[in-house]
mmCIF file of C-alpha atoms and ligand atoms in Angstrom:
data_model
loop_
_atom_site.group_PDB
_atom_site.id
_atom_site.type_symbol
_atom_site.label_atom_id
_atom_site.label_comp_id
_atom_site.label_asym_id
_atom_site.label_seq_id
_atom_site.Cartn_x
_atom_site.Cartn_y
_atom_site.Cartn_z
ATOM 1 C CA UNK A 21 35.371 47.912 152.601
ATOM 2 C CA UNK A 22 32.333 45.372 152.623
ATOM 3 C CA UNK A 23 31.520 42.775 150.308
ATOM 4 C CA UNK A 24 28.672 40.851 149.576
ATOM 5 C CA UNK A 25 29.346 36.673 149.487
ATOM 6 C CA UNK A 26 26.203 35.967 151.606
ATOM 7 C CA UNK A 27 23.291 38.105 153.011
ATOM 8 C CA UNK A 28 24.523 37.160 156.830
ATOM 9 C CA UNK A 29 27.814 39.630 155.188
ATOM 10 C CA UNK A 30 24.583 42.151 156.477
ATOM 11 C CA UNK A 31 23.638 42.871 160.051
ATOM 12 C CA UNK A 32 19.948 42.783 160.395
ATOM 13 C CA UNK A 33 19.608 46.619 160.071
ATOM 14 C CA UNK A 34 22.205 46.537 157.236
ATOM 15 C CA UNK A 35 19.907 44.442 155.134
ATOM 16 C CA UNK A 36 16.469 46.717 155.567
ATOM 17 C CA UNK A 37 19.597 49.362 154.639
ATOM 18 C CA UNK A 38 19.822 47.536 151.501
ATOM 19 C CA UNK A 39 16.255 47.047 150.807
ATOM 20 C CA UNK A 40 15.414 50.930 151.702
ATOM 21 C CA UNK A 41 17.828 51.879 148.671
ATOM 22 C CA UNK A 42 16.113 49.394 146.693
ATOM 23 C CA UNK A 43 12.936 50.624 147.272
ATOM 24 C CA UNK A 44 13.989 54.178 146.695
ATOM 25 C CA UNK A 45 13.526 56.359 143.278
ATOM 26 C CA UNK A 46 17.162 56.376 141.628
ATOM 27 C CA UNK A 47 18.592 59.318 142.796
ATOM 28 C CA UNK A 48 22.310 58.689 143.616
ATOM 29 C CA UNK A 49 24.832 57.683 140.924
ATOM 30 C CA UNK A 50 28.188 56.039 142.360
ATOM 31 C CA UNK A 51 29.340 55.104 139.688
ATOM 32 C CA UNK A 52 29.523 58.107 137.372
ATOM 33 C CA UNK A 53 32.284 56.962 135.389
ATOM 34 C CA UNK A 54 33.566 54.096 136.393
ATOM 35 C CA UNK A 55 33.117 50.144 135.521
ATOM 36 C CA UNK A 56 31.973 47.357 137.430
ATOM 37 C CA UNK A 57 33.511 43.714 136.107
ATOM 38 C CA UNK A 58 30.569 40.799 136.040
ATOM 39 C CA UNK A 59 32.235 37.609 135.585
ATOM 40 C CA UNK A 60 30.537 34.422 134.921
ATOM 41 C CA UNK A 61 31.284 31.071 135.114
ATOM 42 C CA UNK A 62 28.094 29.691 133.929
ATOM 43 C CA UNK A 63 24.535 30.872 132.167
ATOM 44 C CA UNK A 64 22.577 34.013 133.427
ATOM 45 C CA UNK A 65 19.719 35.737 132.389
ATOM 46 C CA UNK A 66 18.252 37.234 135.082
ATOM 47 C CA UNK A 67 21.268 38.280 136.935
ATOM 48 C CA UNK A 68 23.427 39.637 133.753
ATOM 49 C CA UNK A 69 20.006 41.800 132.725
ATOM 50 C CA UNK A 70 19.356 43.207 136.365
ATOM 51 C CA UNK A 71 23.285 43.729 137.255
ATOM 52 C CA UNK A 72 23.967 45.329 134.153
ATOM 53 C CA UNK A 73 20.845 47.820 134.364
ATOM 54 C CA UNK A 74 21.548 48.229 137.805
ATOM 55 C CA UNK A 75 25.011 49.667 136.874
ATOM 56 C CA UNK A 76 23.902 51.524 134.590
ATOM 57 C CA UNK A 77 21.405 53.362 136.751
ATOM 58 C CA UNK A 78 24.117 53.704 138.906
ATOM 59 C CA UNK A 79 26.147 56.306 136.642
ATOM 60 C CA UNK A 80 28.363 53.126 135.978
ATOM 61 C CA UNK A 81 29.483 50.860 132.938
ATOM 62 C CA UNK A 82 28.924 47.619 133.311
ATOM 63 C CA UNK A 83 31.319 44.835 131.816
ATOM 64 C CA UNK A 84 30.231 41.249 131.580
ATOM 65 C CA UNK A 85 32.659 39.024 131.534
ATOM 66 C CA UNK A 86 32.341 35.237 130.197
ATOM 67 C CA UNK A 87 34.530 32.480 131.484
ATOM 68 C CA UNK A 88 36.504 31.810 128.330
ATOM 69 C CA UNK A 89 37.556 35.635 127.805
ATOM 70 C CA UNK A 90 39.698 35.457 131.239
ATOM 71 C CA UNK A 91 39.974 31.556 131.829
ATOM 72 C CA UNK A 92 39.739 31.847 135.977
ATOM 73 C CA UNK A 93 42.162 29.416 137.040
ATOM 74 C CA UNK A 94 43.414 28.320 133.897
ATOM 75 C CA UNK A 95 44.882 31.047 131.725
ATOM 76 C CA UNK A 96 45.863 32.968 135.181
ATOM 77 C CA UNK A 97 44.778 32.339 138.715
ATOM 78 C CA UNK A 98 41.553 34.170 140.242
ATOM 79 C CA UNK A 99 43.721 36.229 141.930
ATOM 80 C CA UNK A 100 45.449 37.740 139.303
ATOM 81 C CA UNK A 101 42.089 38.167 137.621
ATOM 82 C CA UNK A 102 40.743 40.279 140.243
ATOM 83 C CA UNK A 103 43.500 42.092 141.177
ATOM 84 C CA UNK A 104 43.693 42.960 136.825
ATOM 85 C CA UNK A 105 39.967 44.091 137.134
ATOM 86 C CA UNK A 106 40.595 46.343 140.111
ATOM 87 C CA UNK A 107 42.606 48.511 137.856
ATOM 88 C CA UNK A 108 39.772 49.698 136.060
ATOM 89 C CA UNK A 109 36.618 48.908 138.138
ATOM 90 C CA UNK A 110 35.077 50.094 141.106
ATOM 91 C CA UNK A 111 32.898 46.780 142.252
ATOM 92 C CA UNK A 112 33.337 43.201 140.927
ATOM 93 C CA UNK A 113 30.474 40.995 140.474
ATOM 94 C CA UNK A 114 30.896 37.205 140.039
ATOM 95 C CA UNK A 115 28.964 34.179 139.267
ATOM 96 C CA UNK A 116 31.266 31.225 139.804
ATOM 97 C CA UNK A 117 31.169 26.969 140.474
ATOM 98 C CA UNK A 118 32.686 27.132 143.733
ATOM 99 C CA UNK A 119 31.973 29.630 146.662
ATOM 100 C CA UNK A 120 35.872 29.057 147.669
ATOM 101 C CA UNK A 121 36.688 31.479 144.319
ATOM 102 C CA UNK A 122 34.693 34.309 145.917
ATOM 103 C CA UNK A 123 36.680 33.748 148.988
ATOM 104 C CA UNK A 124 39.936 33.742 147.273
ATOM 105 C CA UNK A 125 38.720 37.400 145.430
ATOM 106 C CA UNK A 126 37.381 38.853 148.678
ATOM 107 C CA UNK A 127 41.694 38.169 149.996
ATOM 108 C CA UNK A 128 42.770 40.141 146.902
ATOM 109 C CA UNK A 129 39.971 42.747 145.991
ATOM 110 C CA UNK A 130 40.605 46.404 146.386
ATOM 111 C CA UNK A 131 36.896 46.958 145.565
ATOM 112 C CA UNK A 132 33.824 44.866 146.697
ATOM 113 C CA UNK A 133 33.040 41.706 145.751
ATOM 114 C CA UNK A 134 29.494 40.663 144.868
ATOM 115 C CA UNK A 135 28.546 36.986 144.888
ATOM 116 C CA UNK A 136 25.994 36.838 141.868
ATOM 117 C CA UNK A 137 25.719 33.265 142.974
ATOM 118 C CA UNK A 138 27.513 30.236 144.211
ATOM 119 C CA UNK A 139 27.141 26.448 145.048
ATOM 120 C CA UNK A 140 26.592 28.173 148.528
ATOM 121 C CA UNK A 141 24.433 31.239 148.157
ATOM 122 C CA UNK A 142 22.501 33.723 145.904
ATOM 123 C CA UNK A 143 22.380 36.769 148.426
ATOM 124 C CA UNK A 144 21.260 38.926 145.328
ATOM 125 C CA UNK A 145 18.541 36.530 144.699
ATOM 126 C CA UNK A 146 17.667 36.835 148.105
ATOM 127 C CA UNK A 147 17.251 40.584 148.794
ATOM 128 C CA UNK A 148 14.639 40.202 145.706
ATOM 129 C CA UNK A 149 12.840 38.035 147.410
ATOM 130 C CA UNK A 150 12.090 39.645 150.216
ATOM 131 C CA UNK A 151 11.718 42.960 148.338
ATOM 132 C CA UNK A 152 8.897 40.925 146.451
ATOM 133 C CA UNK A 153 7.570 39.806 149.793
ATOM 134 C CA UNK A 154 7.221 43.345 151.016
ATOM 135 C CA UNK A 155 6.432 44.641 148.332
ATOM 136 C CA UNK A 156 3.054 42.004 148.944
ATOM 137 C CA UNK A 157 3.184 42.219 152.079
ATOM 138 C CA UNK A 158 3.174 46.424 153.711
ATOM 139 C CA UNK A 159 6.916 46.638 153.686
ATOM 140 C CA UNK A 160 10.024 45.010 155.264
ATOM 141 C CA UNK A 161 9.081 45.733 158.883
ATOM 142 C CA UNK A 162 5.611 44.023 158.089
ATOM 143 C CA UNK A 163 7.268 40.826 157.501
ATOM 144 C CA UNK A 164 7.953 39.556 161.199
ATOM 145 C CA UNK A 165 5.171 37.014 162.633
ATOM 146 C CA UNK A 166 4.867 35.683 158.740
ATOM 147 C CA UNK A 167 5.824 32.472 157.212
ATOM 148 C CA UNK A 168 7.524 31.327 154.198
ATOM 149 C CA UNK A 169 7.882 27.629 153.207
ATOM 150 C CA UNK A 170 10.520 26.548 150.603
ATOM 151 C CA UNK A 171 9.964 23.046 148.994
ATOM 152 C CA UNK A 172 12.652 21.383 147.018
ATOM 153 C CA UNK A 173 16.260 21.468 147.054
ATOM 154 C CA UNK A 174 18.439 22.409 150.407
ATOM 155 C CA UNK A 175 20.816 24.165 147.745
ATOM 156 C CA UNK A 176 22.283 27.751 147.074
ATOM 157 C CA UNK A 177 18.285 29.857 146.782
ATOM 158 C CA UNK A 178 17.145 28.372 149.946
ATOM 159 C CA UNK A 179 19.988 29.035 152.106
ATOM 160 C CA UNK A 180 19.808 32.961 150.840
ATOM 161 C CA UNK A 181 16.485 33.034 151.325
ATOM 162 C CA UNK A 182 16.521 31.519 154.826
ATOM 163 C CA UNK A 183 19.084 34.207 155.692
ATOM 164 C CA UNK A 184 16.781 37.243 154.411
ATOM 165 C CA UNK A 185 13.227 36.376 155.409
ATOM 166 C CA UNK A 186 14.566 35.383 159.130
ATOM 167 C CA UNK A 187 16.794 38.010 159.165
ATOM 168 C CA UNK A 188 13.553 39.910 158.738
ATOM 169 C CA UNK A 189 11.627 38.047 161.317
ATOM 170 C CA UNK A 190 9.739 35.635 159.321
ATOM 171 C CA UNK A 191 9.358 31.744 160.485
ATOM 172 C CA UNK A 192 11.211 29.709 157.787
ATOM 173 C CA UNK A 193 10.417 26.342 157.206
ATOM 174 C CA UNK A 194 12.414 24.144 154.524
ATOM 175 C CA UNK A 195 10.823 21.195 152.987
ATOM 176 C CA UNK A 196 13.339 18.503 150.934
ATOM 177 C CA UNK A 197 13.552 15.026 150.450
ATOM 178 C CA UNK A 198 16.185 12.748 152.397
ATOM 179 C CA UNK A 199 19.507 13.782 151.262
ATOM 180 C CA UNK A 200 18.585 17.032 150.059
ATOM 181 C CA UNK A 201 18.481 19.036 153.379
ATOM 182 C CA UNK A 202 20.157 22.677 153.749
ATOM 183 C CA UNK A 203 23.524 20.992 155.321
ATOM 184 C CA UNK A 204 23.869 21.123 159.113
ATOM 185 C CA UNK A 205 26.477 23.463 158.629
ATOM 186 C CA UNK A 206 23.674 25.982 156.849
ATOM 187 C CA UNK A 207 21.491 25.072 159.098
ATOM 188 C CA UNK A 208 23.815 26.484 162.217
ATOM 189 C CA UNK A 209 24.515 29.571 160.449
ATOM 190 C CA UNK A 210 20.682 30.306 159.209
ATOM 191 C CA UNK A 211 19.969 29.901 163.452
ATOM 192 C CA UNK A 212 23.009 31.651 164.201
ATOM 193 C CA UNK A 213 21.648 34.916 162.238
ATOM 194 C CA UNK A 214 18.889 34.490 164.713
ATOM 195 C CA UNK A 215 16.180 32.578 162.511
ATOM 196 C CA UNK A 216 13.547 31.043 163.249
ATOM 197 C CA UNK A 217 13.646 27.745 161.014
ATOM 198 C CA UNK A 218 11.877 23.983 160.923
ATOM 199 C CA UNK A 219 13.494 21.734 158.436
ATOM 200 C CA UNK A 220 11.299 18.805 157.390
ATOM 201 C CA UNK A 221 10.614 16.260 154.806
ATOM 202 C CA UNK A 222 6.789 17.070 154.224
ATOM 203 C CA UNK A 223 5.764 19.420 152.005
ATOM 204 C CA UNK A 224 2.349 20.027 153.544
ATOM 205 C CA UNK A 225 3.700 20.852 156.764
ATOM 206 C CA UNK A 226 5.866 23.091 155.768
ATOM 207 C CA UNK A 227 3.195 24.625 153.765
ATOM 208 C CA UNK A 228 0.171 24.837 156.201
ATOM 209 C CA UNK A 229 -0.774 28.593 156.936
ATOM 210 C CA UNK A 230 2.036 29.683 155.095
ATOM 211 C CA UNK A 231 1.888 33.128 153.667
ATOM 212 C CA UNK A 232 4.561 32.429 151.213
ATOM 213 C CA UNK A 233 5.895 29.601 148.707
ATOM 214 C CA UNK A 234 8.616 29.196 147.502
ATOM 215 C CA UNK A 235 10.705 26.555 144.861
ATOM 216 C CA UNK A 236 13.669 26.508 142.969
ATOM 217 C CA UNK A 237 14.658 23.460 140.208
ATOM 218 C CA UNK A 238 15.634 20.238 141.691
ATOM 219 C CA UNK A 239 19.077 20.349 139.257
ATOM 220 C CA UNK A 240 20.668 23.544 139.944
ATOM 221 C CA UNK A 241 23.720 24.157 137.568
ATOM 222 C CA UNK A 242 26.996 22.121 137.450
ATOM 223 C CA UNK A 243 24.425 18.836 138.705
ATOM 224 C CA UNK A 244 23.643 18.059 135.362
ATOM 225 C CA UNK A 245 24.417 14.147 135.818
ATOM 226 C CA UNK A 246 22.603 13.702 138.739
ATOM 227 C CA UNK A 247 19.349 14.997 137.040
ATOM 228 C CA UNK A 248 17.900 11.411 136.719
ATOM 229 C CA UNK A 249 18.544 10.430 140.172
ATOM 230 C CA UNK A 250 17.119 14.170 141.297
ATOM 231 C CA UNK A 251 13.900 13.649 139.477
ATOM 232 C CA UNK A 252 13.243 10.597 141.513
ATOM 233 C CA UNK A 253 14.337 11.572 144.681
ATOM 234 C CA UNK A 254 12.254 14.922 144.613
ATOM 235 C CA UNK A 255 9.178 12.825 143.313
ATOM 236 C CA UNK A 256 6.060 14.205 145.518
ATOM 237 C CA UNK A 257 8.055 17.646 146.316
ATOM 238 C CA UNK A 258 6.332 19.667 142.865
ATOM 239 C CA UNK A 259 4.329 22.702 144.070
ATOM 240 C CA UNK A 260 0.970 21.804 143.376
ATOM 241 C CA UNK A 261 -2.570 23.694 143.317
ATOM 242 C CA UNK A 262 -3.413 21.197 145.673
ATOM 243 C CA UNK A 263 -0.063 21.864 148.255
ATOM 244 C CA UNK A 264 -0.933 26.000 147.542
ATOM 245 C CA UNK A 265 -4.801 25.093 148.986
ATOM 246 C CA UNK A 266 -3.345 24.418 152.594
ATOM 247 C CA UNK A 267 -1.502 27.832 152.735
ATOM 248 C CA UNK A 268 -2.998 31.026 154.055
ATOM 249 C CA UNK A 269 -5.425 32.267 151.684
ATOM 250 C CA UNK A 270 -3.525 35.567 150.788
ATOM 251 C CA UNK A 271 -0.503 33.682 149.843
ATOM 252 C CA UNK A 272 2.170 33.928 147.238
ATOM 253 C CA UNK A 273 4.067 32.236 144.923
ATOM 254 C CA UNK A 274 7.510 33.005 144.434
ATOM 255 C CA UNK A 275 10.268 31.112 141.876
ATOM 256 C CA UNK A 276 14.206 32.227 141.562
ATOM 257 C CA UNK A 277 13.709 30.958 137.876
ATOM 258 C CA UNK A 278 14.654 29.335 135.457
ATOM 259 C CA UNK A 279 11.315 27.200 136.275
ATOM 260 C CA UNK A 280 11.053 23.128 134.912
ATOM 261 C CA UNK A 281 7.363 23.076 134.993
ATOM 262 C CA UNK A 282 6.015 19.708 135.543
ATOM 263 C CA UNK A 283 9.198 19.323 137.814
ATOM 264 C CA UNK A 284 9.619 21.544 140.758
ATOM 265 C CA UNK A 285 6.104 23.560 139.914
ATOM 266 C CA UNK A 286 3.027 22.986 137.950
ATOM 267 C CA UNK A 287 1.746 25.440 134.862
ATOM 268 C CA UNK A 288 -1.172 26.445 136.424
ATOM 269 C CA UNK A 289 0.388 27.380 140.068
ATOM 270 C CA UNK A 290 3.391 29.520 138.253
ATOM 271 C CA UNK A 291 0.946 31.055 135.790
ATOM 272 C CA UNK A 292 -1.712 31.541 138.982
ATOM 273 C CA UNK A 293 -3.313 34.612 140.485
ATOM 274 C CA UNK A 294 -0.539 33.491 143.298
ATOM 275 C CA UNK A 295 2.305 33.790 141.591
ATOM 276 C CA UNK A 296 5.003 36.728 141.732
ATOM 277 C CA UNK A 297 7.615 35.522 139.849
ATOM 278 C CA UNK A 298 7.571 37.926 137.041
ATOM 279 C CA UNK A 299 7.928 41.369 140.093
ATOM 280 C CA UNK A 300 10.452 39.305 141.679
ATOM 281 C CA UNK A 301 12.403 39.171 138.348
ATOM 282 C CA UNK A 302 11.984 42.874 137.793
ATOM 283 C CA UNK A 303 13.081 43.331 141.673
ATOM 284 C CA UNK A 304 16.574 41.276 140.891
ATOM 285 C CA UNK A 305 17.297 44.854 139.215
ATOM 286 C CA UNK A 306 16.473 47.013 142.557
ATOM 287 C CA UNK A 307 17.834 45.089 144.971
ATOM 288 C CA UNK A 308 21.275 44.624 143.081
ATOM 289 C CA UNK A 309 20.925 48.285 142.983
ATOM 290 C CA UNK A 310 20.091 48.622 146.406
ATOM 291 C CA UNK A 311 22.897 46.054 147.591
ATOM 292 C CA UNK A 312 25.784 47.966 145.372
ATOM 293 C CA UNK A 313 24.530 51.554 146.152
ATOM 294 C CA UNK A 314 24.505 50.513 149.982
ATOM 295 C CA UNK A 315 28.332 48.459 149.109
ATOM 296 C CA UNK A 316 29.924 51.427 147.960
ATOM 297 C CA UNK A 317 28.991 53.931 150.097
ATOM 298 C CA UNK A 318 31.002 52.221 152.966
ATOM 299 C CA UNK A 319 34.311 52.816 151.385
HETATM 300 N N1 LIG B 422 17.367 33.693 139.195
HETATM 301 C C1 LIG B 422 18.518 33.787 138.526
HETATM 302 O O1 LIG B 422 19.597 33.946 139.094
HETATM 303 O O2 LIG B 422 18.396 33.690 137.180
HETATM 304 P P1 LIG B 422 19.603 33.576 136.140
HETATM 305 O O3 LIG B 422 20.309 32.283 136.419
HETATM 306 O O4 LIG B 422 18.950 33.615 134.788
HETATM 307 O O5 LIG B 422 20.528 34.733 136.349
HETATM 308 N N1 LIG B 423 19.779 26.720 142.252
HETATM 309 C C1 LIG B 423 19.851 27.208 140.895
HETATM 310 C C2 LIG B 423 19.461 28.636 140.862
HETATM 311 C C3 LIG B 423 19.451 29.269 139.497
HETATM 312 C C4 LIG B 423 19.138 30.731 139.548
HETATM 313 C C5 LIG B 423 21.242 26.985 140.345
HETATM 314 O O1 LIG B 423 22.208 27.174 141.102
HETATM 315 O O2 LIG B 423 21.376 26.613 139.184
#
């Protein structure tokens, strides 16, 4: 059985797997009746909507779950949660504070575990991403030789995305302010997966040629305090009109959202002819089809 905690949980071929059934008319339904158990530890709109479609266009019933109804950790452990919801449900989805919790499920899970994000990752995030990139850009195998810069925070989106445009040959190149770098750690596992990737603290030269840009908000959630201190430190790091003039001039603007504009983007580049934010939203709902059609047909 496989599971899905990060997108390096996919071999190279494995992901354009994935992205193949995401692309592809719905035409399989594993999950005629059974359920699939979304828990969340914290706010979703994009990934609730698009996981619980995707289920459903799977044959399946989807179940969302909110933190207080099952208290992970505090009315029973995680494991006792998960192995509860593998009585009933074929594929587990979960949203949680700390990555560690999706490690903990993974040692108890009968069925496959979905990481619908973590401090660490957003793998389902990811796969939309570069579905929206190939989507732009003649397909997954047109992506190799292109560039994608991501300016702003070295958090959970970036590392994800690192992971699936260099898994699919793209040059990655991270732009964030002192202190705010993927860790070293990512950074050895993004190269490990055989990426390409240039980490520096200027925006413009990560952004030069690029044929992709990419931000996320400077105060991802459970950093609520630090949001003062963030808003200083990432002073000079917003996506501008003027930062999107040095890119290639067929390039795109991509967002994870929730956007801050003003903060991490401006109005006018996230309402521009550039941006894709609103396909990549709709493509959250294809790839998590894509990834869970492609999970359970290992078993
Ligand atoms: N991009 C994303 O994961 O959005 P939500 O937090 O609304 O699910
Ligand atoms: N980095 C953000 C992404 C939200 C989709 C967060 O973790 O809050």
């Amino acid at each position: 059985m496989r599971h899905l905690l990060e997108i390096d949980d996919l071999t190279a071929i494995e992901l354009r797997e994935v992205l193949a059934l995401a692309s592809e008319p719905i035409s399989a339904h594993p999950l005629e009746g059974k359920g699939a158990a979304l828990l969340f530890e914290k706010p979703s709109a994009r990934t609730r909507n698009s996981m619980e479609l995707a289920v459903v266009q799977l044959g399946g019933h989807p179940l969302t779950i909110r933190p207080d109804e099952v208290g992970l950790d505090t009315r029973e452990t995680v494991e006792d949660v998960i192995r509860t919801l593998c009585c009933y449900h074929a594929l587990i989805g979960a949203r949680v504070f700390q990555h560690s919790m999706l490690e903990r499920a993974v040692a108890v899970s009968s069925v496959p575990i979905v990481n619908m994000l973590s401090d660490q990752g957003h793998p389902l995030q990811g796969l939309a991403d570069v579905l929206t990139l190939a989507d732009e850009f003649g397909g997954a195998d047109a992506l190799a030789g292109r560039t994608i810069a991501y300016v702003g925070d070295g958090n959970n989106v970036a590392r994800s995305l690192a992971l699936a445009a260099g898994m699919l040959g793209m040059s990655v190149r991270v732009a964030s302010p002192e202190g705010f770098e993927l860790s070293d750690s990512d950074t050895d596992r993004i190269r490990a997966a055989g990426v390409e990737l240039l980490c520096t603290q200027d925006p413009v030269a990560a952004c030069v040629g690029a044929d992709a840009v990419y931000t996320d908000v400077w105060t991802s959630m459970g950093q609520e305090a630090e949001t003062a201190l963030r808003l200083q430190a990432f002073s000079g790091f917003t996506v501008t009109e003027d930062l999107m003039a040095v890119t290639a001039p067929d390039s795109v603007f991509l967002h994870c959202l929730p956007a801050h504009r003003g903060e991490e983007v401006t109005h006018d580049v996230l309402e521009s002819d550039r941006s894709r934010v609103w396909p990549q939203a709709e493509n959250r709902m294809h790839a998590a089809r894509g990834a869970m059609r492609w999970l359970l047909e290992q078993r």
